[in-house]
Coordinates of C-alpha atoms (C1' of nucleotides) in Angstrom, one line a residue:
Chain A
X16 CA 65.8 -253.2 -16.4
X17 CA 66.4 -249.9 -15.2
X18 CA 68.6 -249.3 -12.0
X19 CA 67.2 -247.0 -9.9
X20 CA 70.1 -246.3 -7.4
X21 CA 72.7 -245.9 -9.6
X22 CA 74.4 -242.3 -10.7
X23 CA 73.6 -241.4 -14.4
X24 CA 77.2 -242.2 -16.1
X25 CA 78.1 -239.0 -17.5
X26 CA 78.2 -240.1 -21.5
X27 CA 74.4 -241.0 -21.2
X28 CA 72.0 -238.1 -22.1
X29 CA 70.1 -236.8 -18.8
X30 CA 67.0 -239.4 -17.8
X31 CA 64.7 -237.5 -19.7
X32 CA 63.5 -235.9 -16.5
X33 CA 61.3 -238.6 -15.1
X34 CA 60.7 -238.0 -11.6
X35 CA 60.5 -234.2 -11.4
X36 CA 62.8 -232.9 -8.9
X37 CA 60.3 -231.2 -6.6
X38 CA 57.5 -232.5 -5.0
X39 CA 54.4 -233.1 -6.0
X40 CA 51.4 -230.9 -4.7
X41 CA 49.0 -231.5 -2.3
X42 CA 46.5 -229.7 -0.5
X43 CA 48.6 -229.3 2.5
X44 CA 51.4 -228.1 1.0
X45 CA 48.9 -225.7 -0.5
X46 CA 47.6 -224.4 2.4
X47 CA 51.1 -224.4 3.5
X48 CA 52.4 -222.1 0.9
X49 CA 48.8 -219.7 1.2
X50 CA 50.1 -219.6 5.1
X51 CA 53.6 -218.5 4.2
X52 CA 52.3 -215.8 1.5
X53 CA 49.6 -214.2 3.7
X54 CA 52.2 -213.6 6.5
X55 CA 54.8 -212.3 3.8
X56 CA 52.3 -210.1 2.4
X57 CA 49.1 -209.8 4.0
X58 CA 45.2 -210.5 3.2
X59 CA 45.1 -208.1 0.3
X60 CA 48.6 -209.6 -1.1
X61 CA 47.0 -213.0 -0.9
X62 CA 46.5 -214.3 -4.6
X63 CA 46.0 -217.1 -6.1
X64 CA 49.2 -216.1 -8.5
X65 CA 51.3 -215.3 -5.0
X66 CA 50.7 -218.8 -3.5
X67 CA 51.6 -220.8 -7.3
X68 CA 54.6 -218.5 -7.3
X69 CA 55.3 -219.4 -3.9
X70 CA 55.4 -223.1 -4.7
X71 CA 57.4 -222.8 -8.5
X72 CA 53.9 -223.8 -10.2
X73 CA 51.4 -222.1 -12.3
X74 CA 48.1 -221.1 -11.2
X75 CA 46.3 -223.2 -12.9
X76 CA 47.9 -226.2 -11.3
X77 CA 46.2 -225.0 -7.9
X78 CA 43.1 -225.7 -9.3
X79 CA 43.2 -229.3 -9.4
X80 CA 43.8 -229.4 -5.7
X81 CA 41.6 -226.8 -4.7
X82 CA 37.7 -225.8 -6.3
X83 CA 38.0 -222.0 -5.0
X84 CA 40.2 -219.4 -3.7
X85 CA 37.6 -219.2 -0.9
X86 CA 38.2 -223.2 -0.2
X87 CA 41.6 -222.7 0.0
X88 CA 40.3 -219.5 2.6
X89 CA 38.3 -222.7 4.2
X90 CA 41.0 -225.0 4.4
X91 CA 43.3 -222.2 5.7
X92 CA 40.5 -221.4 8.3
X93 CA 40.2 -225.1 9.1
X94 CA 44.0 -225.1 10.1
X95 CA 43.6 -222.4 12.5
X96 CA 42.0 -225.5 15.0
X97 CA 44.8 -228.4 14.3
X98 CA 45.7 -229.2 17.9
X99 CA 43.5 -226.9 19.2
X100 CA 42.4 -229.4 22.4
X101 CA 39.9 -228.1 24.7
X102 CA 39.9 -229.8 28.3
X103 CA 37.5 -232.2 30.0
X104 CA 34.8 -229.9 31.4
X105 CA 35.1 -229.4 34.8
X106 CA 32.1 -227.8 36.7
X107 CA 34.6 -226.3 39.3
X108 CA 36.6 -224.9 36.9
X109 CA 35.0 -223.7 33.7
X110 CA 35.9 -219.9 34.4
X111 CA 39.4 -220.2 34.3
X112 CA 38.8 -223.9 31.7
X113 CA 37.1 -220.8 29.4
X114 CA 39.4 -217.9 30.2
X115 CA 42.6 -219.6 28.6
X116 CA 40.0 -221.2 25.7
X117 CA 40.1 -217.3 24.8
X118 CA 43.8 -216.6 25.5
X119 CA 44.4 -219.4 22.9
X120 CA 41.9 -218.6 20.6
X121 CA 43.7 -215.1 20.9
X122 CA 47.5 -215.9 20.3
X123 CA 46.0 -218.3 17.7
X124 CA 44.8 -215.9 15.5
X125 CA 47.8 -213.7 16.2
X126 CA 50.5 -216.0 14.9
X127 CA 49.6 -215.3 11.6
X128 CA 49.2 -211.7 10.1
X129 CA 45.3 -211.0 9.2
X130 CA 44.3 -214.4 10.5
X131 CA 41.3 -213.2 12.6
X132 CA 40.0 -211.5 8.5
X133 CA 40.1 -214.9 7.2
X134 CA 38.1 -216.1 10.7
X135 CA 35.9 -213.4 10.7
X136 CA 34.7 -214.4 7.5
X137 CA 34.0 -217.7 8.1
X138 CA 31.4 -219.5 10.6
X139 CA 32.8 -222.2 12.4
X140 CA 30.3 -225.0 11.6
X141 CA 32.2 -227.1 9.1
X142 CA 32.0 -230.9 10.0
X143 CA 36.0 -230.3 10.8
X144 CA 35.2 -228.1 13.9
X145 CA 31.8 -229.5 14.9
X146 CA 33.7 -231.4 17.6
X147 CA 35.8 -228.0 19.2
X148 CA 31.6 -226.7 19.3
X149 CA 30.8 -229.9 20.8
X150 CA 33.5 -229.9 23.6
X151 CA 32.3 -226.0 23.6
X152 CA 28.5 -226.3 24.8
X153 CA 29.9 -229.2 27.2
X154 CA 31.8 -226.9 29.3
X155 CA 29.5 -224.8 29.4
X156 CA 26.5 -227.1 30.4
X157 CA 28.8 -228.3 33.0
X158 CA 28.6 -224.6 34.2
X159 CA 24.9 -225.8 34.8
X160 CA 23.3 -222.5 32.5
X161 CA 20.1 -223.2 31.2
X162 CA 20.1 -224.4 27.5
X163 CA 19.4 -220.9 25.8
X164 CA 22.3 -219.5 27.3
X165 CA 24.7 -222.6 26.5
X166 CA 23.3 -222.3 23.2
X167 CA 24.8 -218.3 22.2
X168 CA 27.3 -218.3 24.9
X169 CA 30.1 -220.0 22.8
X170 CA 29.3 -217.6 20.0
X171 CA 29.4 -214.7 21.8
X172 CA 32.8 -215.4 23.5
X173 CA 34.3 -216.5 20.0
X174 CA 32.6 -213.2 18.1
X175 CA 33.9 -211.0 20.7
X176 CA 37.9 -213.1 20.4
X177 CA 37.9 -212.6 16.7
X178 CA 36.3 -209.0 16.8
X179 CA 38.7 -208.2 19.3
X180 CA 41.5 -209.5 17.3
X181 CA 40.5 -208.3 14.4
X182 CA 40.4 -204.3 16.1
X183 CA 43.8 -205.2 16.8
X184 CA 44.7 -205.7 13.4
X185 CA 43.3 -202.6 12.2
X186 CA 45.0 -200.4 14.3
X187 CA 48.3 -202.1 12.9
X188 CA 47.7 -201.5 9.4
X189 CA 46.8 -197.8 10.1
X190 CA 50.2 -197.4 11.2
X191 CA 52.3 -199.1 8.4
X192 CA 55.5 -197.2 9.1
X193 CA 56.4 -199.0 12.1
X194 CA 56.8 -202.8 11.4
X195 CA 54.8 -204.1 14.2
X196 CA 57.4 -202.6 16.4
X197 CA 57.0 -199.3 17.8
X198 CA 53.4 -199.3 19.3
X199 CA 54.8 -196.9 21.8
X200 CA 54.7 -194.9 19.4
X201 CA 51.7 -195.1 18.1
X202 CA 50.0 -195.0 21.5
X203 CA 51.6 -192.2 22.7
X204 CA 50.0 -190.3 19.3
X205 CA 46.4 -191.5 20.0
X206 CA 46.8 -190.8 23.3
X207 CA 47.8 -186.8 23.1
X208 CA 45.1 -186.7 20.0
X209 CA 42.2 -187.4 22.2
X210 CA 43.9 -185.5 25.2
X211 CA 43.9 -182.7 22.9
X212 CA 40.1 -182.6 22.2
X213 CA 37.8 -179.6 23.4
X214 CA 37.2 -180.7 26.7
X215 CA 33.6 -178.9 26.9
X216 CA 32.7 -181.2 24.0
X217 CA 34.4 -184.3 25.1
X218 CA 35.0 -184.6 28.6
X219 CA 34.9 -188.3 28.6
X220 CA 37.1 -188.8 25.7
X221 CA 39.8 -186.5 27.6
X222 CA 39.3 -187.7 31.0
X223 CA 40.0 -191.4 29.8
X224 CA 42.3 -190.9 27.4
X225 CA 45.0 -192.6 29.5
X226 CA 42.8 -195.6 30.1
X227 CA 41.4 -196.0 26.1
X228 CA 45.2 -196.3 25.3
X229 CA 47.8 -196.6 28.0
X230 CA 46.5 -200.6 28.7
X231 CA 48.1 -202.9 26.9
X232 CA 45.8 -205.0 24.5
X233 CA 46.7 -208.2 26.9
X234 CA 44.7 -206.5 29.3
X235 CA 41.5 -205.2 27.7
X236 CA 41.4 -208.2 25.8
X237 CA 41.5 -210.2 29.6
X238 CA 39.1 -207.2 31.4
X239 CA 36.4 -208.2 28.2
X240 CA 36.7 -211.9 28.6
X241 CA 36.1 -211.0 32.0
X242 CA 33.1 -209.0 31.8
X243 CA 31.4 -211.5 29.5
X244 CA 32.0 -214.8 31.9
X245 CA 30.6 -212.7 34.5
X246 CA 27.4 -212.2 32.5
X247 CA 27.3 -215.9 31.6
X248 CA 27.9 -216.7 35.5
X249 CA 25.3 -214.8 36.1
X250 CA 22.4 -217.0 34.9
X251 CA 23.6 -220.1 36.6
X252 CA 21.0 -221.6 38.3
X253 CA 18.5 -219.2 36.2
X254 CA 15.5 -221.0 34.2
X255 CA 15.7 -220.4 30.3
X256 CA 15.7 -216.8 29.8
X257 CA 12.0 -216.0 28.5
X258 CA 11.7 -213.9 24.7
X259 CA 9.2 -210.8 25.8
X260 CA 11.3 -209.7 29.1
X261 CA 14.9 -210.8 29.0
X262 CA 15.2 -208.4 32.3
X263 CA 12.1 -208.8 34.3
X264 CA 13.6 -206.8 37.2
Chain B
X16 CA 22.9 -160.5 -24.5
X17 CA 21.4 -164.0 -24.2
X18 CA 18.1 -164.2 -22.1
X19 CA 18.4 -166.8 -20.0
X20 CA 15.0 -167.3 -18.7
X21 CA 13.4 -167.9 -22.5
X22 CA 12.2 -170.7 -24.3
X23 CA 14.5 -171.4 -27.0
X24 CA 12.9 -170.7 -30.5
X25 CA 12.2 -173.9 -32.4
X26 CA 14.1 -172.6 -35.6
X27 CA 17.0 -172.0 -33.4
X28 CA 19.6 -175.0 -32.9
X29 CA 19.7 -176.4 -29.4
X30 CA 22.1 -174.1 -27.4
X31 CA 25.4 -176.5 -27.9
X32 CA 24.3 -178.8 -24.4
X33 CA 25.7 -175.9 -22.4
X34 CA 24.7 -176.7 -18.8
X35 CA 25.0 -180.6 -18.8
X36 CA 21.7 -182.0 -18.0
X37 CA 23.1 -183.8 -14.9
X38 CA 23.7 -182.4 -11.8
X39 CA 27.8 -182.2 -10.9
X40 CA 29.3 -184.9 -8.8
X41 CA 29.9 -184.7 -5.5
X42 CA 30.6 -187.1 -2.5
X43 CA 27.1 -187.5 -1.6
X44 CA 25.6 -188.4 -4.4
X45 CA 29.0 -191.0 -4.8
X46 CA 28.4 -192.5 -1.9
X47 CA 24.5 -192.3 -2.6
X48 CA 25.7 -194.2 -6.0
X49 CA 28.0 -196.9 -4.0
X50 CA 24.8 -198.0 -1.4
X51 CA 22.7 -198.1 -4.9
X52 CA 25.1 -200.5 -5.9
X53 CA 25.8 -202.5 -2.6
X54 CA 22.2 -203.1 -2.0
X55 CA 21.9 -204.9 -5.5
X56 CA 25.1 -206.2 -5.7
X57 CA 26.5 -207.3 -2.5
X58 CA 30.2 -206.3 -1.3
X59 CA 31.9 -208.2 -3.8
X60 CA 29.9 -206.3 -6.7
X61 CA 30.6 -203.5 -4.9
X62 CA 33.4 -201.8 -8.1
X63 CA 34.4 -198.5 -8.4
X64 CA 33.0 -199.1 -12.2
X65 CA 29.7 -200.1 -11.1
X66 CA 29.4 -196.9 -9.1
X67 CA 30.5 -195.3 -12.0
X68 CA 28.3 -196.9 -13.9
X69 CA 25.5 -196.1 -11.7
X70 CA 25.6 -192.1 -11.8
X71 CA 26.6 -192.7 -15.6
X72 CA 30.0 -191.4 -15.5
X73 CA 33.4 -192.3 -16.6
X74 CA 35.2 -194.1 -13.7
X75 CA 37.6 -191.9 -13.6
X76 CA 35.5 -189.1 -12.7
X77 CA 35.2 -191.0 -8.9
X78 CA 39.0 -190.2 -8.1
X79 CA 38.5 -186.6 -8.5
X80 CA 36.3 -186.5 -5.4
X81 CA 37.7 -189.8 -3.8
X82 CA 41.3 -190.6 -3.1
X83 CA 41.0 -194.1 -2.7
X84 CA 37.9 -197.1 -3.1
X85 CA 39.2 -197.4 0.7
X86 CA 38.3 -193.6 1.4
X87 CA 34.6 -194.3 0.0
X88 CA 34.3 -197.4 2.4
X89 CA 35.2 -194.7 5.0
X90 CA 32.5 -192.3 3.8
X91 CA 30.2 -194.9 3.4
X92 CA 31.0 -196.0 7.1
X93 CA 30.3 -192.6 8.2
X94 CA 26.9 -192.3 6.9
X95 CA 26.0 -195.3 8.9
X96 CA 26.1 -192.9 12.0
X97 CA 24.2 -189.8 10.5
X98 CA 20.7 -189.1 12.2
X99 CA 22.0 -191.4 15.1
X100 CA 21.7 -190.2 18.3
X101 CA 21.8 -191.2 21.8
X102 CA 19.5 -190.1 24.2
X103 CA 20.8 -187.9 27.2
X104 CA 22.3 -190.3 29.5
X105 CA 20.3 -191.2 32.1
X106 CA 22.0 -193.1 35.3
X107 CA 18.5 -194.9 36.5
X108 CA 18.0 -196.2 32.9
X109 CA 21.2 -196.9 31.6
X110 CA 20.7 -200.7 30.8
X111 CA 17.4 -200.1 28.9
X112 CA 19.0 -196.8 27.0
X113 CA 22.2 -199.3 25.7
X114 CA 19.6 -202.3 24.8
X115 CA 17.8 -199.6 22.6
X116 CA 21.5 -198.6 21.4
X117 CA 22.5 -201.9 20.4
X118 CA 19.3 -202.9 19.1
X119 CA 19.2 -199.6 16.6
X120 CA 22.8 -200.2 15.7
X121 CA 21.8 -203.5 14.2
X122 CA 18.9 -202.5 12.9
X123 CA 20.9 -199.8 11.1
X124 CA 23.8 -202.8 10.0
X125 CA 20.5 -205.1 8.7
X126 CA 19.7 -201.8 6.9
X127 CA 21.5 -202.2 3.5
X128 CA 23.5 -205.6 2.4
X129 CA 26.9 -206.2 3.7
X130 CA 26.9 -203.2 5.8
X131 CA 28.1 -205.6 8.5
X132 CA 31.3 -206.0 6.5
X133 CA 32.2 -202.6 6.0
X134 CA 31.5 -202.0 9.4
X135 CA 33.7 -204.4 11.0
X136 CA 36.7 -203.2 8.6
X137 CA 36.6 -199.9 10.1
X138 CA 37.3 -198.4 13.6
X139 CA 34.8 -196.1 15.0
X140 CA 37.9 -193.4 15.5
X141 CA 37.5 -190.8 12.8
X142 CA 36.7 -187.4 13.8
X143 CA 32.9 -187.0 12.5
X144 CA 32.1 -190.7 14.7
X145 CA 34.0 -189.3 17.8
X146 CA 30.7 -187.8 19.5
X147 CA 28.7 -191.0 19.6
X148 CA 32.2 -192.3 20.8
X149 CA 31.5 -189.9 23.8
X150 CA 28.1 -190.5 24.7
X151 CA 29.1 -193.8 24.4
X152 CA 31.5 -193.0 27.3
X153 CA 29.1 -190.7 29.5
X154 CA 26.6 -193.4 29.4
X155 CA 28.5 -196.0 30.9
X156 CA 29.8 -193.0 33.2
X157 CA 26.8 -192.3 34.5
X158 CA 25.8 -195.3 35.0
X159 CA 28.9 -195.8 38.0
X160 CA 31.0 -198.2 36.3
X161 CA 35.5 -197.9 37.2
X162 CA 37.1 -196.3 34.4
X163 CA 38.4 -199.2 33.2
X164 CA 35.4 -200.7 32.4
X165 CA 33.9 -197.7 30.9
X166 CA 36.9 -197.7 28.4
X167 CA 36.4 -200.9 27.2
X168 CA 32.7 -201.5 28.0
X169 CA 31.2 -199.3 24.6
X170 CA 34.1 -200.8 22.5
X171 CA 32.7 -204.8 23.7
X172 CA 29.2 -203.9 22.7
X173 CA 29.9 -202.7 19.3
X174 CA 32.3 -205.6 18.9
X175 CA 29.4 -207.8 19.4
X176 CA 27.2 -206.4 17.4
X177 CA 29.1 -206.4 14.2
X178 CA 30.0 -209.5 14.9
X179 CA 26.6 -211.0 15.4
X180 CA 25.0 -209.0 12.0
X181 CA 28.6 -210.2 10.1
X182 CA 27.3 -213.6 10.9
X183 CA 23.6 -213.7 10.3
X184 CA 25.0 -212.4 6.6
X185 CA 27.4 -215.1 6.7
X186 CA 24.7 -217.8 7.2
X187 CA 22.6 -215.7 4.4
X188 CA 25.0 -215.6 2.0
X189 CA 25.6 -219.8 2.6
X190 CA 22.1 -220.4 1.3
X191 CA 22.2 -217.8 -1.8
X192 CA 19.2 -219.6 -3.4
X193 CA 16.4 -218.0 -1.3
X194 CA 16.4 -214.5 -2.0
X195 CA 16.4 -213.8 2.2
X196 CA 12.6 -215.1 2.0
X197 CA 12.8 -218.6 3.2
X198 CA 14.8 -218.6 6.5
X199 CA 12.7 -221.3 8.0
X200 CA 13.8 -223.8 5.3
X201 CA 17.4 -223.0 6.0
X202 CA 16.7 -223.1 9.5
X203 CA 14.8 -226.8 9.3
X204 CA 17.6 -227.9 7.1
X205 CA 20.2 -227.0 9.7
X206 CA 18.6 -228.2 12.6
X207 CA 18.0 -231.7 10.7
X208 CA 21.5 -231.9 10.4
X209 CA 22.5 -231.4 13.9
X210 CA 19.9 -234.0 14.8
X211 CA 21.7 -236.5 12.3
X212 CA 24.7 -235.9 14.3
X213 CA 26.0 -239.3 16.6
X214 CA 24.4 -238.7 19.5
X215 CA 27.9 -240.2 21.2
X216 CA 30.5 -238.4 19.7
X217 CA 27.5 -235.1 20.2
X218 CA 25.3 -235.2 22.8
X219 CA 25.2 -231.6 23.7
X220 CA 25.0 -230.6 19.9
X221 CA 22.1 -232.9 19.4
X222 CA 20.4 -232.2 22.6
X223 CA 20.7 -228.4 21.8
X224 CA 19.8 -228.2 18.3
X225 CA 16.6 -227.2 18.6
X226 CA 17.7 -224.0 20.7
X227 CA 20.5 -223.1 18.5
X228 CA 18.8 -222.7 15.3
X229 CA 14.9 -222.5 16.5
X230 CA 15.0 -219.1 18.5
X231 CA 14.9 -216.1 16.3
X232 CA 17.9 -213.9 15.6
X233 CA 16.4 -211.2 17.0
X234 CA 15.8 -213.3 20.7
X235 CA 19.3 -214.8 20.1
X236 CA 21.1 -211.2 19.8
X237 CA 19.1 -209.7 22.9
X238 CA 20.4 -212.2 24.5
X239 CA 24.0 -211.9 24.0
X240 CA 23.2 -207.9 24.8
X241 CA 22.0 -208.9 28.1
X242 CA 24.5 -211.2 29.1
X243 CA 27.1 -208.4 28.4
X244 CA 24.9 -206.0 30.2
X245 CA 25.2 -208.1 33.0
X246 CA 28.4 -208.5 32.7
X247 CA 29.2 -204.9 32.6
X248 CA 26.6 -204.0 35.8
X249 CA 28.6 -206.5 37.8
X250 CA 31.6 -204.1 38.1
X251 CA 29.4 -201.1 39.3
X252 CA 30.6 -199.4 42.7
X253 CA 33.5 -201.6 42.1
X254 CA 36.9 -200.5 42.0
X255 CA 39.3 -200.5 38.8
X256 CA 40.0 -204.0 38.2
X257 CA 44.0 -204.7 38.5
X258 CA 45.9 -206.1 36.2
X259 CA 47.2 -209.2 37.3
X260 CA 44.1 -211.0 38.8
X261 CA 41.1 -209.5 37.2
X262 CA 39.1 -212.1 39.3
X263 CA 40.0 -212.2 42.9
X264 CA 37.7 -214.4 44.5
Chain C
dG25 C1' 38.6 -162.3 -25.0
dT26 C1' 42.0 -164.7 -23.2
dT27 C1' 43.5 -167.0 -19.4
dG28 C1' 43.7 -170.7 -15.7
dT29 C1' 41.2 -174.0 -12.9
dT30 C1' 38.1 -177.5 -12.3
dG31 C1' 35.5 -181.7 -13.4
dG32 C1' 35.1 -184.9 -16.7
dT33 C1' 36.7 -188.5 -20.6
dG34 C1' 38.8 -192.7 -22.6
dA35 C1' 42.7 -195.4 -22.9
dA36 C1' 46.0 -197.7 -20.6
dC37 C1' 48.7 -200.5 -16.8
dA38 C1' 49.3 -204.0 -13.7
dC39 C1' 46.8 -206.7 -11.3
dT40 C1' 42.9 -210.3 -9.9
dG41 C1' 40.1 -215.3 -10.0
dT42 C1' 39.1 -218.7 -13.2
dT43 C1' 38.9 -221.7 -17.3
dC44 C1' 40.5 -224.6 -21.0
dA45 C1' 43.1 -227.1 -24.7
dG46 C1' 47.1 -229.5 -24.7
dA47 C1' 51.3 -231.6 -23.0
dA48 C1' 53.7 -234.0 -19.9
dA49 C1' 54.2 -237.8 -16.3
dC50 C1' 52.4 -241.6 -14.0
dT51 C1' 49.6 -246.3 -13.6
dC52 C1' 48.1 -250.5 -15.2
dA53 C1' 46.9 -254.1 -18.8
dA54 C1' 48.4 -256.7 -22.6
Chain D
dT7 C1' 58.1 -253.4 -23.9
dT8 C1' 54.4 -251.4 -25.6
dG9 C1' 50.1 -249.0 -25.5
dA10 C1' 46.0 -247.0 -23.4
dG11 C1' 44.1 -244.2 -19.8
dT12 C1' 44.2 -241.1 -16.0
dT13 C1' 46.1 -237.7 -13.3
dT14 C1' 48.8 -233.5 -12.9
dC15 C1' 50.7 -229.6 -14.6
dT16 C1' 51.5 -225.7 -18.3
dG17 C1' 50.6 -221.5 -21.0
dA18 C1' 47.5 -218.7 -22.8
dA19 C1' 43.3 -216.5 -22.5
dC20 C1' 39.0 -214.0 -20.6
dA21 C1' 36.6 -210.9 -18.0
dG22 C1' 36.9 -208.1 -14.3
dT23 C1' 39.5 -205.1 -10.7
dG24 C1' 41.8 -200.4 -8.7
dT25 C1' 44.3 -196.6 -10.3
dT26 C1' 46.7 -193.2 -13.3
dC27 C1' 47.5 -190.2 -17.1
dA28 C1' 47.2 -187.3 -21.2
dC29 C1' 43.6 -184.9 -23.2
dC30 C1' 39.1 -181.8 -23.4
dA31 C1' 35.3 -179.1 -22.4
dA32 C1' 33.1 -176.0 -19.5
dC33 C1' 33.3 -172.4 -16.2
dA34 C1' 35.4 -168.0 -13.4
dA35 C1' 38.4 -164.1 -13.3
dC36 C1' 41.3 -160.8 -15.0

DNA sequence: GTTGTTGGTGAACACTGTTCAGAAACTCAA
DNA sequence: TTGAGTTTCTGAACAGTGTTCACCAACAAC
């Protein structure tokens, strides 16, 4: 019988290389390997090639673990919600319950480079995040809106996180030359563009130009939140919104 | 001399295909080419071959009046905005003049496949899209909101609404089998599985089923525009919301 | 008529996602 | 211990992608 613990005596030829050193793959280890690529080299360095190199393994070996690149997209997607625990609804305090719901969902999708790409492209009604919805449409019937407005509000407040995150992004990758770490920078060039407009044919443009850039994201990202609870809040109490005259005032 | 208005004689060989029949490329009829192409073939058909292919050229040809595939994303981007205008801003109709906005800016996404997804790649900042930026601006001006809010305010709605289009393609391109002419079986289909749900582990998903998927796109989207309309008219005559507690009560 | 410039060609390069025959490595029965 | 069967991984291949480059044909100007 073989002994397994023992050190190969050195006069014996090498066991044949049973057991291969590393481990073996695994759909996680997969999707951990997509994760380290795509924050190496971004969504567009994201291939299928990048993530076998990434794990000493040829493509093909991906496939047994995964049907598509765009499940491996799902399962990275999927990910994004691990831990992700929304609290009991409370009717007192679903503003503030829903405002850090968003200021999660945001520094979620920022903690990994073109994250909100890969959300954007995918609609959150896999049986894995059925249950985030679920807790989702609770907090907001505690909120006592009527049902049509439960019904898009969760949507609305995640469209406008990823969109938002996603804007964010953009403006990044338009400014390559800075590695994420001179936005001053990049600011203070936006800034004196639009300041530098004809003012007879943009007024607005100029005249705001210190607001449009001077904020800091945290802030318009909070100031939108805002705006949008304040909407919702506003049909408390409301029957169901009717199709003809959503604003019969 | 040659005559250049004259038949050519029959006994005479054709004149060596000067003139070549087709007209000369420009970016126009490129981009006219690439929405051609993006109409039958979706975004991910969308190849600078099959443009190519489309006008009859050699693929090369493109790059002389294109840098980049990116740079006719741009153009085509841009020609979602042509022939676009917004009305004269009006400060007793404001709400009613931005419902008409966002409702032609979706019709104008619905307009040709994908559009959502270019759209959503690109950020409304180049020079020929800065006037609608502007009126954009004036109208929530004039309508009394703080500067802050006007800042943010046009950049929310358009957030939304490429968000919302993005995801009615989304849902489209999940259920590729109808060719777009049988939403009601998708609809019926989804709804049916929401009600299969456990009603413990889902009430509100089950309870709501029927609203989430039975209402009509177009109700569901004039819906999220008037919540953020609300949103927004909440802040008129309002001073600039501060930083650190952007709701004081 | 001879230039130079422009707009077009076809081939090539370095990639991409995906598939497939075969070769290892493992499991389990005899 | 042997042998069969299954799972996992390999290397090569295929068709397609964006982009570039040497070459070529047509046009404008001197």
């Amino acid at each position: 019988m073989t002994q397994p613990d023992m050190p190969t005596p050195p006069w014996e030829r090498p066991p044949k290389r049973r057991r291969p050193p590393r481990a073996p793959l695994s759909r996680e280890r997969i999707v951990d390997a997509a994760y380290a690529v795509l924050d190496r080299e971004g969504y567009d360095g994201l291939s299928m090639r990048q993530v076998a190199a990434e794990l000493h393994v040829a493509v093909s070996a991906l496939y047994v673990h995964v049907r598509d690149k765009d499940e491996l997209l799902q399962l990275m997607y999927n990910r994004l919600f691990d831990g992700y625990e929304l609290p009991e609804p409370d009717p007192e305090q679903w503003r503030e319950q829903l405002r850090n719901f968003a200021r999660q969902g945001r520094q979620r999708l920022l903690s990994h480079r073109d994250m909100a790409k890969i959300s954007m492209a995918h609609v959150p009604f896999t049986p894995e995040l059925l249950p985030h919805v679920e807790r989702m449409l609770a907090m907001f019937t505690a909120a006592g809106l009527p049902r049509k407005v439960v019904a898009i509000a969760g949507d609305l407040l995640s469209t406008y996180m990823d969109g938002f995150v996603l804007e964010e992004s953009l403006w990044r990758d338009r400014y390559p030359e800075n590695g994420g770490a001179a936005p001053e920078k990049m600011r203070e060039e936006i800034q004196s563009y639009f300041s530098s407009l004809p003012p007879d044919r943009f007024p607005n443009l100029v005249e705001l130009a210190d607001v449009m850039v001077d904020e800091s994201n945290d802030y318009r990202f909070e100031l939108g939140v805002e705006i949008i609870l304040r909407g919702i809040a506003s049909y408390i109490g409301e029957p169901d919104p009717g199709n003809d005259q959503p604003e019969p005032g």
